[in-house]
CSV table of C-alpha atoms and ligand atoms in Angstrom, one decimal:
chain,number,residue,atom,x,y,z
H,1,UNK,CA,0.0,0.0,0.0
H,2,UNK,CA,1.2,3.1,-0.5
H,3,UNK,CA,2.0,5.7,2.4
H,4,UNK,CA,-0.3,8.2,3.4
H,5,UNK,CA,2.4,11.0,2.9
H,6,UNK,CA,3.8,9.8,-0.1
H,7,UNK,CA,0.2,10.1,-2.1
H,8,UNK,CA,0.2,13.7,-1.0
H,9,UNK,CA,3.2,14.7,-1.8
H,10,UNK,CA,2.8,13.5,-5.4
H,11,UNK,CA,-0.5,14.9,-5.6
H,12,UNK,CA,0.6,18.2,-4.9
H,13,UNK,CA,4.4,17.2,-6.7
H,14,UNK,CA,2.2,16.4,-10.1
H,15,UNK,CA,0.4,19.8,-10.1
H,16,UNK,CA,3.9,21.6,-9.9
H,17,UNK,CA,6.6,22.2,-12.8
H,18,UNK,CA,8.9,18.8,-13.5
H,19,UNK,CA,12.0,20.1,-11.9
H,20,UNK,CA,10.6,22.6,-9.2
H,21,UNK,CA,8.7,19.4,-7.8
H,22,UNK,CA,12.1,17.2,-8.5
H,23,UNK,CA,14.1,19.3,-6.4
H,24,UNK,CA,11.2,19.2,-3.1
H,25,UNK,CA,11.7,16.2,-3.6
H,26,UNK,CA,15.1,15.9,-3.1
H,27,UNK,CA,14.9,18.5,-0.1
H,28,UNK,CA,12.1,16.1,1.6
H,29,UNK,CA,14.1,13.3,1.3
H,30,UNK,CA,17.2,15.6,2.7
H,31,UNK,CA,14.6,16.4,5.5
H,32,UNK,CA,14.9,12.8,6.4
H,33,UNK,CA,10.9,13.0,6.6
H,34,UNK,CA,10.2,9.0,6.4
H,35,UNK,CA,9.0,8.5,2.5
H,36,UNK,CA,8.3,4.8,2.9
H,37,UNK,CA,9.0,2.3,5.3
H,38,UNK,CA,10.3,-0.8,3.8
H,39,UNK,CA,11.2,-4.3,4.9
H,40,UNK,CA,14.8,-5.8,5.0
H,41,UNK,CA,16.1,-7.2,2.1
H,42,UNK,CA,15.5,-11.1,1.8
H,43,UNK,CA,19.1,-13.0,2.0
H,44,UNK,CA,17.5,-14.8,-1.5
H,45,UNK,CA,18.5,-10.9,-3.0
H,46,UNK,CA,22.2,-10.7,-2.2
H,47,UNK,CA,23.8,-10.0,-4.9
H,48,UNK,CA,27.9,-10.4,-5.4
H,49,UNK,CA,28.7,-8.1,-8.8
H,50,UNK,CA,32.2,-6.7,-9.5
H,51,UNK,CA,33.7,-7.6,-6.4
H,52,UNK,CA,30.8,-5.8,-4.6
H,53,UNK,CA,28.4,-7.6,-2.1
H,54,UNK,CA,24.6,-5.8,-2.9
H,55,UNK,CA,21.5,-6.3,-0.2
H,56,UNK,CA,19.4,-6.4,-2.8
H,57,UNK,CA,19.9,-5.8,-6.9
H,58,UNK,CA,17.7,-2.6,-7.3
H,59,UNK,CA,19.9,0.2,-7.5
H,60,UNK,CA,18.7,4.5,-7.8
H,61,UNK,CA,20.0,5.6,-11.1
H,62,UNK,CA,22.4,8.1,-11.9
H,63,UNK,CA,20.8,11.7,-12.5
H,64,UNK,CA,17.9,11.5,-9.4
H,65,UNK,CA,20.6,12.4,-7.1
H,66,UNK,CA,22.9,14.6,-9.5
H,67,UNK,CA,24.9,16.2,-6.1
H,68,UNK,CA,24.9,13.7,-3.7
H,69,UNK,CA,22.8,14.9,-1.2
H,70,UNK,CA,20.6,12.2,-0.7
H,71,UNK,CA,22.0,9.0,-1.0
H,72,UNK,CA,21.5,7.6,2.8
H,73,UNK,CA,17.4,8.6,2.3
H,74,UNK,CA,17.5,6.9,-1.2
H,75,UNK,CA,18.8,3.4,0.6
H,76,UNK,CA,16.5,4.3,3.4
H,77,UNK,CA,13.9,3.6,0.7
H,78,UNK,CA,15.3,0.1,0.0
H,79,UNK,CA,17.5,0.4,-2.4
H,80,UNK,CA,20.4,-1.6,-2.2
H,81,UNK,CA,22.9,0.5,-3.7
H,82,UNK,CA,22.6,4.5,-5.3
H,83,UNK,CA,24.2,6.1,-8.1
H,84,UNK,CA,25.0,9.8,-7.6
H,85,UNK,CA,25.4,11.8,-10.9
H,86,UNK,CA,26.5,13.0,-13.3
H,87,UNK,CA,29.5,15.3,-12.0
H,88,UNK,CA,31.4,16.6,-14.3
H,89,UNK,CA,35.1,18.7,-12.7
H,90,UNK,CA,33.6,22.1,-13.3
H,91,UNK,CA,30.0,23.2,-11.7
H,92,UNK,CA,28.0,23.7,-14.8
H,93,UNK,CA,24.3,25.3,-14.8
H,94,UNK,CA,23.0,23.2,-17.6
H,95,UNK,CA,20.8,24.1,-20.9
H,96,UNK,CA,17.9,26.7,-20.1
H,97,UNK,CA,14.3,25.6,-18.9
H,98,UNK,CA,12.0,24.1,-19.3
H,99,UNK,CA,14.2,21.3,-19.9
H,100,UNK,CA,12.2,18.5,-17.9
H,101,UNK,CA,8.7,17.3,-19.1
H,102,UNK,CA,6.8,14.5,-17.7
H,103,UNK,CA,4.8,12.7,-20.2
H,104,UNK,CA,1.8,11.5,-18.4
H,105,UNK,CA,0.0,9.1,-20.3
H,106,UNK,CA,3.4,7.7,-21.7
H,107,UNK,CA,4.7,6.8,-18.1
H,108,UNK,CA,7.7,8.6,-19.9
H,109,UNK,CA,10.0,11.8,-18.7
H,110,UNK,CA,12.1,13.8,-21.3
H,111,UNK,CA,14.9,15.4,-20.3
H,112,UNK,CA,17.6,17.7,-22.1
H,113,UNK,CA,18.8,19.1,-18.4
H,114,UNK,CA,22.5,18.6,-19.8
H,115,UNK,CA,24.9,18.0,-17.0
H,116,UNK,CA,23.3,20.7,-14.1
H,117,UNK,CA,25.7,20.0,-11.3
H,118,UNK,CA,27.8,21.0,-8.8
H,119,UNK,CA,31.3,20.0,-9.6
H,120,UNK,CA,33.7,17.7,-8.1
H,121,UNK,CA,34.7,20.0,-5.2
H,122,UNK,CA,31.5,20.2,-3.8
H,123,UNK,CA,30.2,16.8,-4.5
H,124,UNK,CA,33.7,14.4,-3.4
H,125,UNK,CA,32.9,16.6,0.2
H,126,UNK,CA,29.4,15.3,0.4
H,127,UNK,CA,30.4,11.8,-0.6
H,128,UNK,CA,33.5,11.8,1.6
H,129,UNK,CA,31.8,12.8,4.6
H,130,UNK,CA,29.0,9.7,4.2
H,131,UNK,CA,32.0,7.3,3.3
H,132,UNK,CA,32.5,5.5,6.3
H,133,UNK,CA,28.2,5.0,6.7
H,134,UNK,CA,27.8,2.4,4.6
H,135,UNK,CA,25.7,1.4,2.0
H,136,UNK,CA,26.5,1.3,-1.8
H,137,UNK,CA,27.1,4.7,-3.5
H,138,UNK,CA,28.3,4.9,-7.1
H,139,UNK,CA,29.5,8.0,-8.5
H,140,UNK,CA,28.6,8.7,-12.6
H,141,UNK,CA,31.2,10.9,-14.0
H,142,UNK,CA,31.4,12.8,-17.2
H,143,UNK,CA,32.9,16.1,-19.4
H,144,UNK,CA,32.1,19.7,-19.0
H,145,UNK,CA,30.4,20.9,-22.1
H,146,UNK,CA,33.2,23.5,-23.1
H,147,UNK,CA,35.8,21.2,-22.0
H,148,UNK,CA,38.8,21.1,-24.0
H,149,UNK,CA,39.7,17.5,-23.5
H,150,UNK,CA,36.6,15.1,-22.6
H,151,UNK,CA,39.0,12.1,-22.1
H,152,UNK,CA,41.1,14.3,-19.1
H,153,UNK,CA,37.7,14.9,-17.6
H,154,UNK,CA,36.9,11.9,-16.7
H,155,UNK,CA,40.4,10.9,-15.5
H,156,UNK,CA,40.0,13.8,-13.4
H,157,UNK,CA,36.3,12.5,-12.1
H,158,UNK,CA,38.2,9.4,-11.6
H,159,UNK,CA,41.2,10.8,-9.3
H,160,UNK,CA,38.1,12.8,-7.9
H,161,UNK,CA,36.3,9.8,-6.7
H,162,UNK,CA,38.5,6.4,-7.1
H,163,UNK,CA,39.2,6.8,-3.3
H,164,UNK,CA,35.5,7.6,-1.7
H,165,UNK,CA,33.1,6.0,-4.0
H,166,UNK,CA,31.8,2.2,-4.2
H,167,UNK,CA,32.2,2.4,-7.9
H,168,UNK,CA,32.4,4.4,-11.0
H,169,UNK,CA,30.5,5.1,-13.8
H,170,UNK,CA,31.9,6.5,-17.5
H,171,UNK,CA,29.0,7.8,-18.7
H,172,UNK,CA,29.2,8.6,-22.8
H,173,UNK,CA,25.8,8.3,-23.6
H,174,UNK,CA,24.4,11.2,-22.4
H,175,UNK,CA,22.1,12.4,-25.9
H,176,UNK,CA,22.2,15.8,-23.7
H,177,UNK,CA,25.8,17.0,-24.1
H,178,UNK,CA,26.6,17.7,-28.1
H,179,UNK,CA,29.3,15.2,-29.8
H,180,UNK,CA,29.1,12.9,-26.5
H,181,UNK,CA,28.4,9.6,-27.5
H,182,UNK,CA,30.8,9.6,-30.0
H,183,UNK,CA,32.8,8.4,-26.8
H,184,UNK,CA,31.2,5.4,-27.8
H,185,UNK,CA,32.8,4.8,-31.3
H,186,UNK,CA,35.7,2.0,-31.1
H,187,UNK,CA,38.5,4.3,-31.5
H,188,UNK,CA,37.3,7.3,-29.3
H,189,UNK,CA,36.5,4.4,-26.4
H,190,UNK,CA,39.7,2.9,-27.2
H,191,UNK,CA,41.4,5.7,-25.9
H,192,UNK,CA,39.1,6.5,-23.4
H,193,UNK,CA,39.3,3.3,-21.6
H,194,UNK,CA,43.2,3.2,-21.7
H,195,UNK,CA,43.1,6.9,-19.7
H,196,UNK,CA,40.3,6.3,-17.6
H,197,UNK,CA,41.9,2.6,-16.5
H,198,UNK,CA,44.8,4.0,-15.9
H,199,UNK,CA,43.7,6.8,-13.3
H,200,UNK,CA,42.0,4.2,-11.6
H,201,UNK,CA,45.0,2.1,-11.2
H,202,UNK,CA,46.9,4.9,-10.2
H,203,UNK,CA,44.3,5.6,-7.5
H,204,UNK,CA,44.5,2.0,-6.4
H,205,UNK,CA,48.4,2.2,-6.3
H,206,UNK,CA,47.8,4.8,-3.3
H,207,UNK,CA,44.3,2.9,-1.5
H,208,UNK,CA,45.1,-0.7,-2.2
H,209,UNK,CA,42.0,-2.4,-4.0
H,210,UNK,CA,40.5,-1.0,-7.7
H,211,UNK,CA,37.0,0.6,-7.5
H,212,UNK,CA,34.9,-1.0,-10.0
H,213,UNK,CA,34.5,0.8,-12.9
H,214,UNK,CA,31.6,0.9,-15.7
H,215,UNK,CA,30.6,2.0,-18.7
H,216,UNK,CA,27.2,3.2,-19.6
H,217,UNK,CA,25.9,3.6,-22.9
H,218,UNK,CA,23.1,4.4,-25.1
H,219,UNK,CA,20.1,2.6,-26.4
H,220,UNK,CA,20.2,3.9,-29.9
H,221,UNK,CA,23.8,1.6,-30.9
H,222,UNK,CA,23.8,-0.5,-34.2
H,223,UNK,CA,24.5,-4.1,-33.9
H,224,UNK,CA,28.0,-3.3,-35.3
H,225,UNK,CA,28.7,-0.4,-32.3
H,226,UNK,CA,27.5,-2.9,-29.9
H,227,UNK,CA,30.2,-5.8,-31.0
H,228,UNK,CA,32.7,-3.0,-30.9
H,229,UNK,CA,31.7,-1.7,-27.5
H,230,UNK,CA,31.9,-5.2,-26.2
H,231,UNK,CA,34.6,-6.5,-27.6
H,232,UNK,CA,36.3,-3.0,-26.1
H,233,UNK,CA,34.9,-3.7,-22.9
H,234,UNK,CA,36.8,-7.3,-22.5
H,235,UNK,CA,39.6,-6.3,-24.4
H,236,UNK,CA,40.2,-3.5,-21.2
H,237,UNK,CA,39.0,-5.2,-18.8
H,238,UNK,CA,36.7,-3.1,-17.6
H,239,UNK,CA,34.0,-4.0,-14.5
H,240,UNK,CA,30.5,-3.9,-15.9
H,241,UNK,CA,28.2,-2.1,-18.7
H,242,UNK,CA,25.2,0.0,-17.8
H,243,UNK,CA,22.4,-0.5,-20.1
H,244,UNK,CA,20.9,2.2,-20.7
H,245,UNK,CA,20.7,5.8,-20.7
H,246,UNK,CA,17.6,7.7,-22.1
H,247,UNK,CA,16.8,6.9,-26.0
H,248,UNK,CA,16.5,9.6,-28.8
H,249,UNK,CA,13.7,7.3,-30.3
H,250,UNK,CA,10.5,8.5,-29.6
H,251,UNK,CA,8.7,4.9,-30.6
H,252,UNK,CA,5.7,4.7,-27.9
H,253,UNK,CA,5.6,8.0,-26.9
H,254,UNK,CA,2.2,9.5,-27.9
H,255,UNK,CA,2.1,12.7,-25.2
H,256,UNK,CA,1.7,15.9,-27.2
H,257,UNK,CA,4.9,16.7,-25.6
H,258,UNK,CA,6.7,13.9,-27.0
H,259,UNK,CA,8.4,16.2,-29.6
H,260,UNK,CA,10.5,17.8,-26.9
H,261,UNK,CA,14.1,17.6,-27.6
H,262,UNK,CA,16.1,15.2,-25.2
H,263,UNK,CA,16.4,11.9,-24.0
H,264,UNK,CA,12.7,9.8,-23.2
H,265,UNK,CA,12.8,7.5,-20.8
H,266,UNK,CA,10.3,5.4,-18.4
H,267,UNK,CA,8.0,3.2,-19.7
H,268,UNK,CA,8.9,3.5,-24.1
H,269,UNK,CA,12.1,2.8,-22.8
H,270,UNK,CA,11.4,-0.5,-21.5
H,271,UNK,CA,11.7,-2.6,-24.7
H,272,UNK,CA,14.5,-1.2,-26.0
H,273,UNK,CA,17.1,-1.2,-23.6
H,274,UNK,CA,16.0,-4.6,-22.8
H,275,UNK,CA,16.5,-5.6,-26.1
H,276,UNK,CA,19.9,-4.1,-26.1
H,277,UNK,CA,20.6,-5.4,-22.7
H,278,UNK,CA,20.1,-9.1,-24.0
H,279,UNK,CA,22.3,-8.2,-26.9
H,280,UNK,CA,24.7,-7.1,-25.0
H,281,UNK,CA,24.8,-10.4,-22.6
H,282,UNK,CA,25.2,-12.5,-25.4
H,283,UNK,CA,28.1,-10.3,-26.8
H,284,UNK,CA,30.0,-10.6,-23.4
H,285,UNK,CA,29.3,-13.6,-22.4
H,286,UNK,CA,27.9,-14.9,-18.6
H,287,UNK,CA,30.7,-13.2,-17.1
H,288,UNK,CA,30.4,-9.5,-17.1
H,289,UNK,CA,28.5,-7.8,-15.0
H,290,UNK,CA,25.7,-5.5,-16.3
H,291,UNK,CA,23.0,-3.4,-15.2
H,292,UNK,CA,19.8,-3.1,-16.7
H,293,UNK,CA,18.2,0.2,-16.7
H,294,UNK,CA,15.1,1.6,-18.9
H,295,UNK,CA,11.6,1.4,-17.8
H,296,UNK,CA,11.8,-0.5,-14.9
H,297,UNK,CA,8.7,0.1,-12.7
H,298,UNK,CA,7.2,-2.9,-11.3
H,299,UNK,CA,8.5,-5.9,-9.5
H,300,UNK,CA,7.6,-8.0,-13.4
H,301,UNK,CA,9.7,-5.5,-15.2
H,302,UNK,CA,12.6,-6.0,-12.7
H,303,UNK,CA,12.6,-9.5,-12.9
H,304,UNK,CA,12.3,-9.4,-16.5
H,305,UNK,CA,15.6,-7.3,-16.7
H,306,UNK,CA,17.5,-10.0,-14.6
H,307,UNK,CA,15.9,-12.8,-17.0
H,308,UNK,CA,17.1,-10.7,-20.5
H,309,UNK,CA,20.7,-10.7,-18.6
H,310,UNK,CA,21.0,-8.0,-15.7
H,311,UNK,CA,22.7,-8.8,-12.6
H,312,UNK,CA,21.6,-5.6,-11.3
H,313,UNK,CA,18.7,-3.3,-12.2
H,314,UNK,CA,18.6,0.5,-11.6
H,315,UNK,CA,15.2,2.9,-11.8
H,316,UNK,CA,14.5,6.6,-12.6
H,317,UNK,CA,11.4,7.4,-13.8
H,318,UNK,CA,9.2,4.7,-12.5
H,319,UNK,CA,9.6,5.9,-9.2
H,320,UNK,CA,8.3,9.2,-10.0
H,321,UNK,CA,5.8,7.9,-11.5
H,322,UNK,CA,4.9,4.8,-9.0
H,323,UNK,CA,6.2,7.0,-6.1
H,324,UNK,CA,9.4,6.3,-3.1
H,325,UNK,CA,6.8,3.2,-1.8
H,326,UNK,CA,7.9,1.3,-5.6
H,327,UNK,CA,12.1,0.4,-4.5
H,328,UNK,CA,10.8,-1.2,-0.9
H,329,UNK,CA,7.4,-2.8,-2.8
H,330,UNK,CA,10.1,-4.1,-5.5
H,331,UNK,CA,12.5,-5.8,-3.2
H,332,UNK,CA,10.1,-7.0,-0.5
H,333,UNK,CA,7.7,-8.5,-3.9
H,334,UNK,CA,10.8,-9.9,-5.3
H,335,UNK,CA,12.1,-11.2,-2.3
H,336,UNK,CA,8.8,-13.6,-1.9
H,337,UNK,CA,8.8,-14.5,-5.5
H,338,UNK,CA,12.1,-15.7,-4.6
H,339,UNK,CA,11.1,-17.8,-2.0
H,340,UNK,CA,8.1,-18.8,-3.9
H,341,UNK,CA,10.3,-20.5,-6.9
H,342,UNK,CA,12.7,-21.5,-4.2
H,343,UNK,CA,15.5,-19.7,-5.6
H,344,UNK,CA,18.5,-19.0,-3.2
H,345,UNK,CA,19.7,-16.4,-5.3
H,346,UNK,CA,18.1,-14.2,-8.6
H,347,UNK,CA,21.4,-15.4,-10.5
H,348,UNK,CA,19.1,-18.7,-11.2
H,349,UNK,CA,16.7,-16.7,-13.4
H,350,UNK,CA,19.5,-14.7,-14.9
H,351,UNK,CA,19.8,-15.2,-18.8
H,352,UNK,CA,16.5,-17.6,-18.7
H,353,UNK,CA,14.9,-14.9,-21.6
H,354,UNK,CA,18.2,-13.9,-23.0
H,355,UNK,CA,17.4,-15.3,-26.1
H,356,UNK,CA,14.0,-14.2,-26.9
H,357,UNK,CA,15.1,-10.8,-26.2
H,358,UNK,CA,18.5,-10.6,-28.2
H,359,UNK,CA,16.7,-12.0,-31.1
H,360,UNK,CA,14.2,-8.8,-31.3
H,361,UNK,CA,14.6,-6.0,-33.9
H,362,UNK,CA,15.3,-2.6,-32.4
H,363,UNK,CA,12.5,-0.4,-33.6
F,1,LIG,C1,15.6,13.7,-15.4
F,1,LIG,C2,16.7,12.7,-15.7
F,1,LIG,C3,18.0,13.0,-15.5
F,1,LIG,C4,19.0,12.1,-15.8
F,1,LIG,N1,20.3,12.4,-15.6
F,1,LIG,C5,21.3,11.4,-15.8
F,1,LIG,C6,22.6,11.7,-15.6
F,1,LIG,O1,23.0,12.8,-15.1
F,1,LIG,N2,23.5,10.7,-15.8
F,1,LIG,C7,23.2,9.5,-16.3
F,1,LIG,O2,24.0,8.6,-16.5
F,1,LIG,N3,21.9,9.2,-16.6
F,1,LIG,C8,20.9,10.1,-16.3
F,1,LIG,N4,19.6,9.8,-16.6
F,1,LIG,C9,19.3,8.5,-17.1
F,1,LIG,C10,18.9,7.5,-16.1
F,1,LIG,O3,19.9,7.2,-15.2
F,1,LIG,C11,18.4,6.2,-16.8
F,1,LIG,O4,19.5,5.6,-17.5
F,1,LIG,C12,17.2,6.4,-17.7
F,1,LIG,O5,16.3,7.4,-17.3
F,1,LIG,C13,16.5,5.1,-18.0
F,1,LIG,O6,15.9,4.6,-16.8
F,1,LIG,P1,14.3,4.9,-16.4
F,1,LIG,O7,13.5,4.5,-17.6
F,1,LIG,O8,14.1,4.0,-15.2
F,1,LIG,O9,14.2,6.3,-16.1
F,1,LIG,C14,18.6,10.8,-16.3
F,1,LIG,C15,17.3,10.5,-16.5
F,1,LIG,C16,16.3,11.4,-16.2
F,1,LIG,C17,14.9,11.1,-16.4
């Protein structure tokens, strides 16, 4: 059921402008006003990925919590690990609103917010001072718009963060930031890879162990860019692939304000990056971790992610959508389902649909 409070709040939240009411929302959870009250995770949901030991494998994805202000509320609301993001080294205001439009009747947000954050100063403080709390906090890195040299941003993110963070995320698949996801060809991530791997070993020559690192990359890749981004991925070694960020395709969006420029994502998203996502697993083979993201916003569509291939799922817009009740409802759902198919671990049901999915056309 959900809370009381929470219905309220997202009554009122719905009447407001997208990102005045995404704000109050980050200043309520700030608050530490109780959103949701959510059981423990079920030992069936630990989940070992990239060396890391999750409660459960629903993660808060990258761009809710752009500054890092609220990660301890966000696992408050059961999720077992949060992704902070997208800093970039530079504070950077972002493009000029409106730049945030909830699509209603899609289940869909579009965003073209482009990179509004508060630089690595301010945010490594933040995330320094909660360090020793625990709890699973990622941090998303990326480039300043009028950066000279992308690649030396995120090494920079990467010296930033490599000693305070659970994990890292490259993120080149922004659609928000102009010429960004060319990151993503083989030759740009080539070289990005070789940079970024090799301020995180650096780091890890000073702190001991290597922070995971990932990738994260768009939905709207050919087959061809995906074999390239994969075969780059083991080639380097790197930790995991996030799959994905917000699609430029605007297939199952029928709002009126589905023309907006930016990124859709929520529930269009769904098939896609699940589609991509299966590619992907089969590309890489059962041993790389990867995280399914894209219109995630039941405990079905969860568990449909970890059968296309996920070892972890993260969620955006279906919890503004479904409210701060749907991570907790998610877990403790999944959780009995577990114990329902006698599962001791989702790993069982992992790849079970990989096929079916992998073998869809993108649209
Ligand atoms: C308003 C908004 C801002 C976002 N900002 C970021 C960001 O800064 N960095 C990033 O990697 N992804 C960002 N994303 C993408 C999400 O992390 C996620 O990949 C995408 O929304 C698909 O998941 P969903 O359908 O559950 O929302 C953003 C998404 C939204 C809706």
């Amino acid at each position: 059921m959900k809370s009381l409070i929470d219905k309220i709040a997202r009554q009122a939240l719905y009447r407001m402008d997208s990102e005045r009411a995404h704000n109050l929302a980050i200043m309520a959870l700030k608050s530490g006003i109780p959103l949701a009250h959510p059981q423990p995770s079920s030992k069936r949901l630990k989940t070992i990925c990239a060396g890391m030991v999750f409660p459960n494998p629903i993660g808060m994805a990258a761009g809710f919590d752009k500054n890092a202000e609220a990660a301890n509320a966000l696992l408050r609301l059961g999720f077992g690990f949060v992704e902070c993001g997208t800093v970039t080294p530079k504070p950077q205001a972002g493009n000029p609103k409106p730049r945030l439009f909830r699509l209603e009747e899609d289940g869909a947000l579009i965003n073209r917010l482009g990179f509004n954050n508060d630089g690595l100063v301010a945010v490594r403080q933040r995330v320094k001072l909660r360090a020793g709390q625990g709890g699973i906090v990622g941090i998303n890195i990326g480039a300043n718009k009028d950066s000279a040299d992308r690649v030396a941003d995120y090494e920079t993110g990467v010296r930033a963060f490599g000693d305070v963070a659970s994990y890292l995320t490259v993120n080149i698949s922004s659609p928000n930031t102009s010429g960004l996801r060319s990151l993503q060809d083989r030759g740009n991530l080539s070289e990005l890879l070789t940079r970024v791997l090799s301020a995180r070993n650096e780091v890890a020559r000073r702190k001991g162990v290597p922070i995971p690192l990932f990738v994260k990359i768009a939905p709207d890749l050919t087959e061809a860019a995906l074999s390239d981004i994969a075969d780059e991925a083991l080639d380097k070694r790197i930790d995991g692939l996030i799959i994905s960020n917000t699609t430029l395709s605007r297939t199952g969006a029928t709002s009126r304000l589905a023309h907006e420029k930016g990124g859709l994502s929520g529930q269009p998203l769904f098939e896609r990056s699940t589609i991509v996502l299966a590619k992907m697993r089969l590309l890489v083979g059962p041993a790389m971790p990867l995280i399914g993201v894209g219109g995630v916003n039941s405990t079905e569509t969860a568990l449909e992610k970890i059968r296309a291939g996920a070892d972890l799922v993260q969620i955006y817009s279906g919890m503004i959508f479904e409210g701060t009740c749907l991570p907790g409802r998610i877990v403790e759902e999944m959780g009995a389902f577990a114990q329902r198919e006698k599962l001791s671990s989702l790993r069982q049901i992992r790849d079970t649909h990989v096929d079916d999915w992998a073998a869809r056309e993108l649209a």
